[in-house]
Amino acid sequence: MDFLKDLNIQEKNFGASTGLEWNSTTDQGELEITSPVDGKKIAGVYLASETDYEKIIAKSQAAFEQWRMVPPPKRGEIVRQIGLKFRAYKDALGRLVSYEMGKSLQEGKGEVQEMVDICDFAVGQSRQLYGSTMASERELHRMYDQYHPLGTVGTISAFNFPVAVWSWNAMIATVCGDTNLWKPSSKAPLCAIAVQHILSDVIRANNLPEGLFNLIVGRGSSVGERMLNDKRVPLISITGSTEVGRHGAQVIAKRFGKSILELGGNNAVILTPHANLNMALPAIVFGAVGTAGQRCTTTRRLIIHESIYDKVKETIITAYKGLKIGDPLDEANHVGPLIDTDAVRQFTSALEKIRAEGGKVVYGGSVLEGEAYPSDCYVVPAVAEVENHFNIVQEETFAPILYLIRYTGEVDNAIKLNNGVVQGLSSAIFTENICEAETFLSAQGSDCGLANVNIGTSGAEIGGAFGGEKETGGGRESGSDAWKAYMRRQTNTINYGKTLPLAQGIKFDI
């Protein structure tokens, strides 16, 4: 495949890089990366060792000492060049994302576009690392706060967004003066290796310090745990399941490190009697089946007023019958495969639990076979009638299952259902009633980090801070003022007078 060659993906690839060099460790085992699209081996990746990790950290620490003193707008110029490179490789990298992970080609290219967009955002941010001046109670004093770089920022990314989530963290961290250490998912490491090759061109062209951008593909039990416990990595951003995030947060907190957690979602769309159903339908279907239901922002629960329930159910099933399932590199298809057969087992197991708890699968749920489906990872997205309190509904199943939930009475009842799960990432309401919309967005409304009106739960823009509450972790990445997490805050007070007045009027004469 030409895009593999264009991205410098070899038959066998090393798993550790400092941006200019690749460590040559081969004794830790080899990951064989198989595409869920056709079941064929794409390439191999030699796992990195703990010795590789130590070499990388040393390079990263040395690079930080230089990079932190580079003026932020000049850091932004480097990110601008990186964005241009991502633009040039959008088609090739988008195809690799689609082929290695299984999402549609449109989504694969869209993910690379997110990388371009966050680069553009970060370039502007490089001139806006603002502090504030505060009024001092003491005469001839000035008080203000400012922000300094943290050090090496770690990113542990998940398979479902194998490049975009890294860029949200890395590009902002870079303009903030930090160096970067990336541990990608072992299910989709080739995308990360391709990005590292792209970055190396910019590093060489600008004579940047080795260790500014670092990559390590290794076992979680060794390299991953070392990273979590490493005081030289003051901040780690973790994207993954709630269980992964809970463990990571506890380990990092024990050493008083900082973490950004982007964990599970159990996202709901509310349809009130005042909803524009023509507008809501495509948002719901894309939100539910995009990336084959493997987004943290996937629409998992559809909370429907009883007066329109039957109509919506019929419309959803009709739309699902029209979905084209198959090779995601074929842009005529809507839905590609799940990431692997473990994900398929989780999908079928969840459907069994729905039935066991008294729910009803009203459409889909089968595993597809035949020549049109060359791997064992293709399924028919499912629609199920359930109740919000079911144990399986309270969990996040990372698969294309849409739960239909009926509500009665006022919108407050729907909001209670929306909030009635332990996750709190994304949420949406479709209504043309301003009172319902404002209630949903108020302090008594959605308890999620993302709350939308008349758009779906999926497809957040990079300009807003991304993240959720409760067991989603509480972290924020990407836009708005999320950049502050990648810096240390310092309050400064300057006395430019000739005396030493104390705060709070305290007298201390000697």
Coordinates of C-alpha atoms in Angstrom, one line a residue:
M1 CA 0.0 0.0 0.0
D2 CA 1.5 3.3 -1.1
F3 CA 0.5 5.2 2.0
L4 CA 2.6 2.9 4.1
K5 CA 5.6 3.7 2.0
D6 CA 4.8 7.4 2.0
L7 CA 4.8 7.4 5.8
N8 CA 8.0 5.3 6.1
I9 CA 6.3 2.4 7.7
Q10 CA 8.6 -0.6 7.3
E11 CA 7.8 -4.3 7.5
K12 CA 9.5 -4.2 11.0
N13 CA 9.7 -0.9 13.0
F14 CA 11.4 0.1 16.2
G15 CA 9.3 1.3 19.1
A16 CA 11.4 4.1 20.7
S17 CA 12.5 7.4 19.3
T18 CA 13.8 10.8 20.5
G19 CA 12.8 12.5 17.3
L20 CA 16.1 12.1 15.5
E21 CA 17.2 8.6 16.5
W22 CA 15.4 5.3 16.8
N23 CA 16.5 2.9 19.5
S24 CA 17.3 -0.6 18.1
T25 CA 16.0 -2.8 20.9
T26 CA 14.6 -6.1 19.6
D27 CA 14.7 -8.4 22.7
Q28 CA 11.4 -7.3 24.3
G29 CA 9.2 -9.0 21.8
E30 CA 7.4 -7.8 18.7
L31 CA 3.8 -6.5 18.2
E32 CA 2.2 -7.8 15.0
I33 CA -0.3 -5.2 13.9
T34 CA -3.2 -6.6 12.0
S35 CA -5.8 -4.5 10.3
P36 CA -9.4 -5.0 11.4
V37 CA -10.4 -4.1 7.9
D38 CA -9.1 -7.2 6.2
G39 CA -7.4 -9.3 8.9
K40 CA -4.0 -8.9 7.2
K41 CA -0.8 -8.1 9.0
I42 CA 0.3 -4.5 8.3
A43 CA 3.7 -4.5 10.0
G44 CA 5.6 -5.4 13.1
V45 CA 6.8 -3.2 16.0
Y46 CA 9.6 -4.1 18.3
L47 CA 8.7 -3.2 21.9
A48 CA 10.9 -0.8 23.7
S49 CA 12.6 -1.6 27.0
E50 CA 12.9 0.2 30.3
T51 CA 16.5 1.0 29.2
D52 CA 15.1 2.7 26.1
Y53 CA 12.8 4.6 28.4
E54 CA 15.7 5.9 30.5
K55 CA 17.6 7.0 27.4
I56 CA 14.5 8.9 26.2
I57 CA 13.8 10.6 29.5
A58 CA 17.5 11.8 29.6
K59 CA 17.2 13.3 26.2
S60 CA 13.8 14.9 27.0
Q61 CA 15.2 16.5 30.2
A62 CA 18.1 17.9 28.3
A63 CA 15.9 19.2 25.5
F64 CA 13.6 20.9 28.1
E65 CA 16.4 23.0 29.5
Q66 CA 16.9 24.5 26.0
W67 CA 13.3 24.6 24.9
R68 CA 11.9 26.4 27.9
M69 CA 14.0 29.4 27.1
V70 CA 12.8 29.7 23.5
P71 CA 10.3 32.6 23.2
P72 CA 6.8 31.2 22.9
P73 CA 6.1 32.8 19.5
K74 CA 9.2 31.0 18.2
R75 CA 7.9 27.8 19.6
G76 CA 4.7 28.6 17.8
E77 CA 6.6 28.9 14.5
I78 CA 7.8 25.3 14.9
V79 CA 4.2 24.2 15.5
R80 CA 3.1 26.1 12.4
Q81 CA 5.6 24.1 10.3
I82 CA 4.4 20.9 11.9
G83 CA 0.8 21.8 10.9
L84 CA 2.0 22.3 7.3
K85 CA 3.5 18.8 7.3
F86 CA 0.3 17.3 8.6
R87 CA -1.6 19.0 5.8
A88 CA 0.8 17.5 3.3
Y89 CA 0.4 14.0 4.7
K90 CA -3.4 14.3 5.4
D91 CA -4.4 11.7 2.8
A92 CA -1.7 9.2 3.6
L93 CA -2.0 9.5 7.4
G94 CA -5.8 9.5 7.2
R95 CA -5.6 6.2 5.2
L96 CA -3.3 4.7 7.8
V97 CA -5.7 5.7 10.6
S98 CA -8.6 4.1 8.8
Y99 CA -6.7 0.9 7.9
E100 CA -5.0 0.4 11.3
M101 CA -7.9 1.4 13.5
G102 CA -11.0 0.7 11.3
K103 CA -12.8 4.0 11.2
S104 CA -14.2 5.3 8.0
L105 CA -11.8 7.1 5.6
Q106 CA -13.7 10.3 6.1
E107 CA -13.2 10.0 9.8
G108 CA -9.5 9.1 9.4
K109 CA -8.9 12.2 7.3
G110 CA -11.0 14.2 9.7
E111 CA -8.8 13.1 12.6
V112 CA -5.7 14.4 10.7
Q113 CA -7.6 17.6 10.1
E114 CA -8.0 17.9 13.9
M115 CA -4.2 17.8 14.1
V116 CA -3.9 20.6 11.6
D117 CA -6.5 22.6 13.4
I118 CA -4.9 22.2 16.8
C119 CA -1.6 23.3 15.3
D120 CA -3.3 26.5 14.0
F121 CA -4.8 27.0 17.4
A122 CA -1.6 26.5 19.2
V123 CA 0.3 28.9 17.0
G124 CA -2.1 31.7 18.0
Q125 CA -2.0 30.5 21.6
S126 CA 1.8 30.9 21.6
R127 CA 1.3 34.7 21.7
Q128 CA -1.4 34.5 24.4
L129 CA 0.1 32.8 27.4
Y130 CA -1.5 35.5 29.6
G131 CA -1.1 36.2 33.3
S132 CA -3.1 38.7 35.3
T133 CA -2.2 41.7 37.3
M134 CA -3.9 42.0 40.7
A135 CA -4.3 45.0 43.0
S136 CA -2.0 44.9 46.0
E137 CA -3.2 46.1 49.4
R138 CA 0.3 47.4 50.0
E139 CA 1.5 50.8 48.7
L140 CA 4.2 50.7 46.0
H141 CA 3.7 47.0 45.3
R142 CA 2.8 45.2 42.1
M143 CA 1.3 41.7 42.2
Y144 CA 0.7 39.5 39.2
D145 CA 0.7 35.9 38.1
Q146 CA 2.6 34.2 35.3
Y147 CA 3.0 30.8 33.8
H148 CA 6.2 28.7 33.3
P149 CA 6.8 25.4 31.5
L150 CA 6.4 22.2 33.4
G151 CA 8.9 19.9 31.9
T152 CA 8.3 16.6 30.1
V153 CA 4.6 16.1 29.4
G154 CA 3.5 12.5 28.9
T155 CA 0.6 11.4 26.7
I156 CA -1.0 8.0 26.9
S157 CA -3.4 7.7 24.0
A158 CA -6.1 5.2 23.1
F159 CA -6.6 3.2 19.9
N160 CA -9.8 5.0 18.8
F161 CA -8.1 8.3 18.1
P162 CA -4.5 7.2 17.4
V163 CA -3.2 10.6 16.4
A164 CA -5.6 13.5 17.2
V165 CA -5.7 13.2 21.0
W166 CA -1.9 13.2 21.1
S167 CA -1.8 16.4 19.1
W168 CA -4.3 18.1 21.4
N169 CA -1.8 17.6 24.2
A170 CA 1.6 17.8 22.4
M171 CA 1.0 20.9 20.3
I172 CA -0.3 22.9 23.3
A173 CA 2.5 21.6 25.5
T174 CA 5.1 22.5 22.9
V175 CA 4.1 26.2 22.7
C176 CA 4.0 26.2 26.5
G177 CA 7.7 25.2 26.5
D178 CA 7.4 21.6 27.5
T179 CA 8.9 18.5 25.8
N180 CA 6.7 15.5 25.0
L181 CA 6.7 11.8 25.6
W182 CA 4.1 9.7 23.8
K183 CA 3.0 6.2 24.7
P184 CA 0.4 5.2 22.1
S185 CA -2.0 2.3 22.3
S186 CA -0.5 -1.1 21.4
K187 CA -3.5 -1.6 19.2
A188 CA -2.6 1.2 16.9
P189 CA 1.1 2.1 17.2
L190 CA 1.9 2.5 13.5
C191 CA 0.0 5.8 13.3
A192 CA 2.3 7.1 16.1
I193 CA 5.4 5.9 14.4
A194 CA 4.3 7.6 11.2
V195 CA 3.8 10.9 13.0
Q196 CA 7.2 10.6 14.6
H197 CA 8.7 10.3 11.1
I198 CA 6.8 13.4 10.0
L199 CA 8.0 15.3 13.1
S200 CA 11.7 14.3 12.4
D201 CA 11.6 16.4 9.2
V202 CA 10.7 19.5 11.1
I203 CA 13.2 18.8 13.9
R204 CA 16.1 18.4 11.4
A205 CA 15.1 21.4 9.3
N206 CA 15.1 23.7 12.3
N207 CA 18.1 22.1 14.2
L208 CA 15.8 21.5 17.2
P209 CA 17.1 19.6 20.3
E210 CA 16.8 15.9 20.2
G211 CA 14.2 14.8 22.8
L212 CA 11.7 17.5 22.1
F213 CA 9.2 14.9 20.7
N214 CA 9.7 11.4 22.0
L215 CA 7.8 8.1 21.3
I216 CA 7.9 4.9 23.2
V217 CA 5.9 1.7 22.3
G218 CA 6.2 -0.7 25.2
R219 CA 4.4 -2.9 27.7
G220 CA 2.1 -1.2 30.1
S221 CA 3.4 -3.4 32.9
S222 CA 6.9 -2.2 32.5
V223 CA 7.4 1.0 30.5
G224 CA 3.9 2.2 31.3
E225 CA 4.3 1.8 35.0
R226 CA 7.7 3.4 34.9
M227 CA 6.2 6.4 33.2
L228 CA 3.4 6.7 35.7
N229 CA 5.8 6.5 38.6
D230 CA 8.4 8.9 37.2
K231 CA 8.8 12.2 39.0
R232 CA 10.6 13.5 35.9
V233 CA 7.2 13.5 34.1
P234 CA 5.3 16.1 36.0
L235 CA 2.1 15.8 33.9
I236 CA 0.6 12.8 32.2
S237 CA -2.6 13.0 30.0
I238 CA -4.4 9.6 30.0
T239 CA -7.1 8.7 27.5
G240 CA -8.7 5.4 28.1
S241 CA -11.2 3.4 30.2
T242 CA -12.2 4.5 33.7
E243 CA -10.3 1.6 35.1
V244 CA -7.1 2.6 33.4
G245 CA -7.5 6.2 34.4
R246 CA -8.3 5.4 38.0
H247 CA -5.1 3.3 38.3
G248 CA -3.0 6.0 36.6
A249 CA -4.4 8.8 38.6
Q250 CA -3.7 7.0 41.9
V251 CA -0.1 6.2 41.0
I252 CA 0.6 9.8 39.7
A253 CA -1.1 11.4 42.8
K254 CA 1.1 9.4 45.1
R255 CA 4.1 11.2 43.7
F256 CA 2.2 14.5 43.7
G257 CA 2.2 14.6 39.9
K258 CA -0.5 16.1 37.7
S259 CA -2.9 14.2 35.5
I260 CA -5.4 15.0 32.8
L261 CA -7.9 12.2 32.6
E262 CA -10.2 11.7 29.5
L263 CA -12.0 8.5 30.4
G264 CA -15.3 6.7 29.9
G265 CA -18.5 8.3 28.4
N266 CA -22.1 7.2 28.5
N267 CA -23.5 10.0 26.5
A268 CA -27.2 10.8 26.0
V269 CA -29.3 12.8 23.6
I270 CA -32.6 14.0 24.8
L271 CA -35.5 14.4 22.3
T272 CA -38.3 16.5 23.7
P273 CA -41.7 17.0 22.0
H274 CA -40.3 20.2 20.6
A275 CA -37.4 18.6 18.8
N276 CA -36.7 19.1 15.1
L277 CA -36.5 15.4 14.3
N278 CA -35.2 15.9 10.7
M279 CA -32.2 17.7 12.2
A280 CA -31.8 15.3 15.1
L281 CA -31.8 12.0 13.1
P282 CA -28.4 12.4 11.3
A283 CA -26.8 13.6 14.5
I284 CA -28.1 10.6 16.5
V285 CA -27.1 8.1 13.9
F286 CA -23.6 9.5 13.3
G287 CA -23.1 9.8 17.0
A288 CA -24.1 6.2 17.6
V289 CA -22.3 4.4 14.7
G290 CA -19.4 6.8 13.9
T291 CA -16.1 5.0 14.5
A292 CA -18.3 1.9 15.0
G293 CA -19.4 3.2 18.4
Q294 CA -15.8 3.4 19.6
R295 CA -15.7 7.1 20.5
C296 CA -15.7 8.4 24.1
T297 CA -18.4 10.8 22.8
T298 CA -20.5 8.1 21.1
T299 CA -24.2 8.6 21.5
R300 CA -25.1 5.6 23.7
R301 CA -28.5 6.6 25.2
L302 CA -31.4 8.2 23.4
I303 CA -33.9 9.6 25.9
I304 CA -37.2 10.2 24.1
H305 CA -40.4 11.7 25.3
E306 CA -43.3 9.2 25.3
S307 CA -45.4 11.3 22.9
I308 CA -42.8 10.8 20.1
Y309 CA -41.2 7.6 21.2
D310 CA -42.8 5.2 18.7
K311 CA -42.2 7.6 15.8
V312 CA -38.6 8.0 16.7
K313 CA -38.0 4.3 17.2
E314 CA -39.4 3.5 13.8
T315 CA -37.3 6.3 12.2
I316 CA -34.1 5.1 13.8
I317 CA -34.6 1.5 12.8
T318 CA -35.3 2.6 9.2
A319 CA -32.1 4.7 9.2
Y320 CA -30.1 1.8 10.6
K321 CA -31.4 -0.5 7.8
G322 CA -29.9 1.9 5.3
L323 CA -26.4 1.8 6.8
K324 CA -23.7 0.5 4.6
I325 CA -21.2 -1.7 6.5
G326 CA -17.9 -2.7 5.0
D327 CA -14.3 -1.6 4.1
P328 CA -13.9 1.8 5.7
L329 CA -11.5 2.8 3.0
D330 CA -14.4 2.7 0.6
E331 CA -16.1 6.1 1.1
A332 CA -19.5 4.6 0.1
N333 CA -19.6 2.8 3.5
H334 CA -20.8 4.3 6.7
V335 CA -19.5 1.8 9.2
G336 CA -16.3 -0.1 9.4
P337 CA -15.1 -2.9 11.7
L338 CA -14.5 -2.9 15.5
I339 CA -10.9 -2.8 16.5
D340 CA -10.5 -6.5 17.2
T341 CA -12.3 -9.7 18.1
D342 CA -12.2 -8.8 21.8
A343 CA -14.3 -5.8 21.0
V344 CA -16.7 -8.0 19.1
R345 CA -17.1 -10.2 22.2
Q346 CA -17.8 -7.2 24.4
F347 CA -20.5 -6.2 21.9
T348 CA -22.2 -9.6 21.8
S349 CA -21.9 -10.0 25.6
A350 CA -23.6 -6.6 26.2
L351 CA -26.5 -7.7 24.0
E352 CA -26.9 -10.9 26.1
K353 CA -26.9 -8.8 29.3
I354 CA -29.6 -6.5 27.8
R355 CA -31.9 -9.4 27.2
A356 CA -31.1 -10.9 30.6
E357 CA -32.1 -7.7 32.4
G358 CA -35.4 -7.5 30.5
G359 CA -34.4 -5.2 27.6
K360 CA -35.2 -5.9 24.0
V361 CA -32.9 -5.7 21.0
V362 CA -35.1 -4.3 18.3
Y363 CA -32.5 -4.1 15.5
G364 CA -29.1 -5.4 14.6
G365 CA -26.6 -7.2 16.8
S366 CA -25.3 -9.9 14.5
V367 CA -21.6 -10.5 13.6
L368 CA -21.1 -10.4 9.9
E369 CA -19.5 -13.1 7.8
G370 CA -18.7 -13.7 4.1
E371 CA -16.5 -12.4 1.4
A372 CA -17.6 -8.8 1.9
Y373 CA -16.3 -9.0 5.5
P374 CA -12.7 -10.3 5.3
S375 CA -12.1 -10.0 9.1
D376 CA -14.1 -11.2 12.1
C377 CA -14.6 -7.6 13.3
Y378 CA -17.7 -6.5 11.4
V379 CA -21.0 -6.2 13.2
V380 CA -24.5 -4.8 12.6
P381 CA -25.0 -1.8 14.9
A382 CA -27.7 -2.6 17.4
V383 CA -30.7 -0.7 18.8
A384 CA -32.2 -1.8 22.1
E385 CA -35.1 -0.8 24.3
V386 CA -33.9 -0.5 27.9
E387 CA -34.4 1.2 31.2
N388 CA -31.7 3.6 32.4
H389 CA -31.1 1.7 35.7
F390 CA -30.1 -1.5 33.9
N391 CA -26.6 -2.5 35.0
I392 CA -25.4 -2.8 31.4
V393 CA -26.8 0.6 30.6
Q394 CA -24.9 2.1 33.5
E395 CA -21.6 0.8 32.0
E396 CA -19.8 2.1 28.9
T397 CA -19.8 -0.6 26.2
F398 CA -17.3 0.5 23.6
A399 CA -19.4 -0.7 20.6
P400 CA -22.3 0.5 18.4
I401 CA -25.3 -0.1 20.7
L402 CA -27.9 2.6 20.9
Y403 CA -30.2 2.4 23.9
L404 CA -33.8 3.8 23.6
I405 CA -35.1 5.1 26.9
R406 CA -38.6 6.5 27.3
Y407 CA -39.4 9.5 29.6
T408 CA -42.6 11.1 30.6
G409 CA -43.6 14.6 31.8
E410 CA -41.3 17.6 31.8
V411 CA -37.7 18.0 30.6
D412 CA -36.5 17.8 34.2
N413 CA -37.3 14.1 34.1
A414 CA -35.2 13.6 31.0
I415 CA -32.3 15.5 32.6
K416 CA -32.4 13.3 35.6
L417 CA -32.0 10.3 33.3
N418 CA -29.2 12.0 31.4
N419 CA -27.4 12.6 34.7
G420 CA -28.2 9.2 36.2
V421 CA -25.0 7.5 35.2
V422 CA -21.5 7.7 36.8
Q423 CA -19.9 9.1 33.6
G424 CA -20.2 12.7 32.6
L425 CA -18.6 13.5 29.3
S426 CA -21.0 14.6 26.6
S427 CA -24.7 15.3 26.4
A428 CA -27.2 16.9 24.0
I429 CA -30.8 18.0 23.8
F430 CA -32.8 18.6 20.7
T431 CA -35.6 21.2 21.2
E432 CA -36.9 24.4 19.7
N433 CA -38.2 25.4 23.1
I434 CA -35.9 28.0 24.6
C435 CA -37.0 27.2 28.2
E436 CA -36.1 23.5 27.8
A437 CA -32.7 24.4 26.2
E438 CA -31.8 26.9 28.9
T439 CA -32.8 24.5 31.6
F440 CA -30.6 21.8 30.1
L441 CA -27.6 24.3 30.1
S442 CA -28.3 25.6 33.6
A443 CA -26.9 24.6 37.0
Q444 CA -29.8 22.2 37.4
G445 CA -29.2 20.8 33.9
S446 CA -26.7 18.4 32.3
D447 CA -23.8 17.5 34.7
C448 CA -21.5 16.7 31.8
G449 CA -18.4 18.5 30.6
L450 CA -19.9 19.0 27.2
A451 CA -23.6 20.0 26.8
N452 CA -25.0 20.8 23.4
V453 CA -28.3 22.1 22.0
N454 CA -29.5 20.9 18.6
I455 CA -26.2 19.2 17.8
G456 CA -25.1 15.7 18.7
T457 CA -22.8 14.4 21.4
S458 CA -19.9 13.6 19.0
G459 CA -17.6 15.8 16.9
A460 CA -16.4 18.5 19.3
E461 CA -14.4 21.4 17.9
I462 CA -10.8 22.0 19.0
G463 CA -11.5 25.6 20.1
G464 CA -13.4 24.5 23.2
A465 CA -11.9 22.8 26.2
F466 CA -12.6 19.0 25.9
G467 CA -13.3 16.8 28.9
G468 CA -15.9 15.5 31.3
E469 CA -16.9 15.2 34.9
K470 CA -17.5 12.4 37.4
E471 CA -15.8 9.1 36.3
T472 CA -14.9 10.7 33.0
G473 CA -12.0 12.2 35.0
G474 CA -12.5 16.0 35.1
G475 CA -9.6 16.8 32.8
R476 CA -9.6 19.3 30.0
E477 CA -7.6 19.3 26.7
S478 CA -7.4 21.2 23.5
G479 CA -8.9 24.7 23.4
S480 CA -10.2 27.5 25.6
D481 CA -7.8 27.9 28.6
A482 CA -6.8 24.2 28.7
W483 CA -3.2 25.4 28.1
K484 CA -2.8 26.3 31.7
A485 CA -2.7 22.7 32.7
Y486 CA 0.6 22.3 30.8
M487 CA 2.3 25.1 32.8
R488 CA 3.1 25.9 36.4
R489 CA 1.5 29.0 37.8
Q490 CA 3.5 31.5 39.8
T491 CA 2.3 34.5 41.8
N492 CA 4.8 37.4 41.9
T493 CA 4.9 40.4 44.2
I494 CA 7.3 43.3 43.6
N495 CA 8.0 46.0 46.2
Y496 CA 9.3 49.1 44.4
G497 CA 9.1 51.3 47.5
K498 CA 11.6 52.1 50.3
T499 CA 9.8 50.5 53.2
L500 CA 8.5 47.0 54.0
P501 CA 4.8 47.1 54.8
L502 CA 3.3 43.6 55.6
A503 CA 0.0 42.3 54.4
Q504 CA -3.0 42.3 56.6
G505 CA -1.6 45.3 58.4
I506 CA 0.7 43.2 60.5
K507 CA 3.3 45.2 62.4
F508 CA 6.8 43.6 63.0
D509 CA 9.3 46.2 64.1
I510 CA 12.9 45.2 64.9

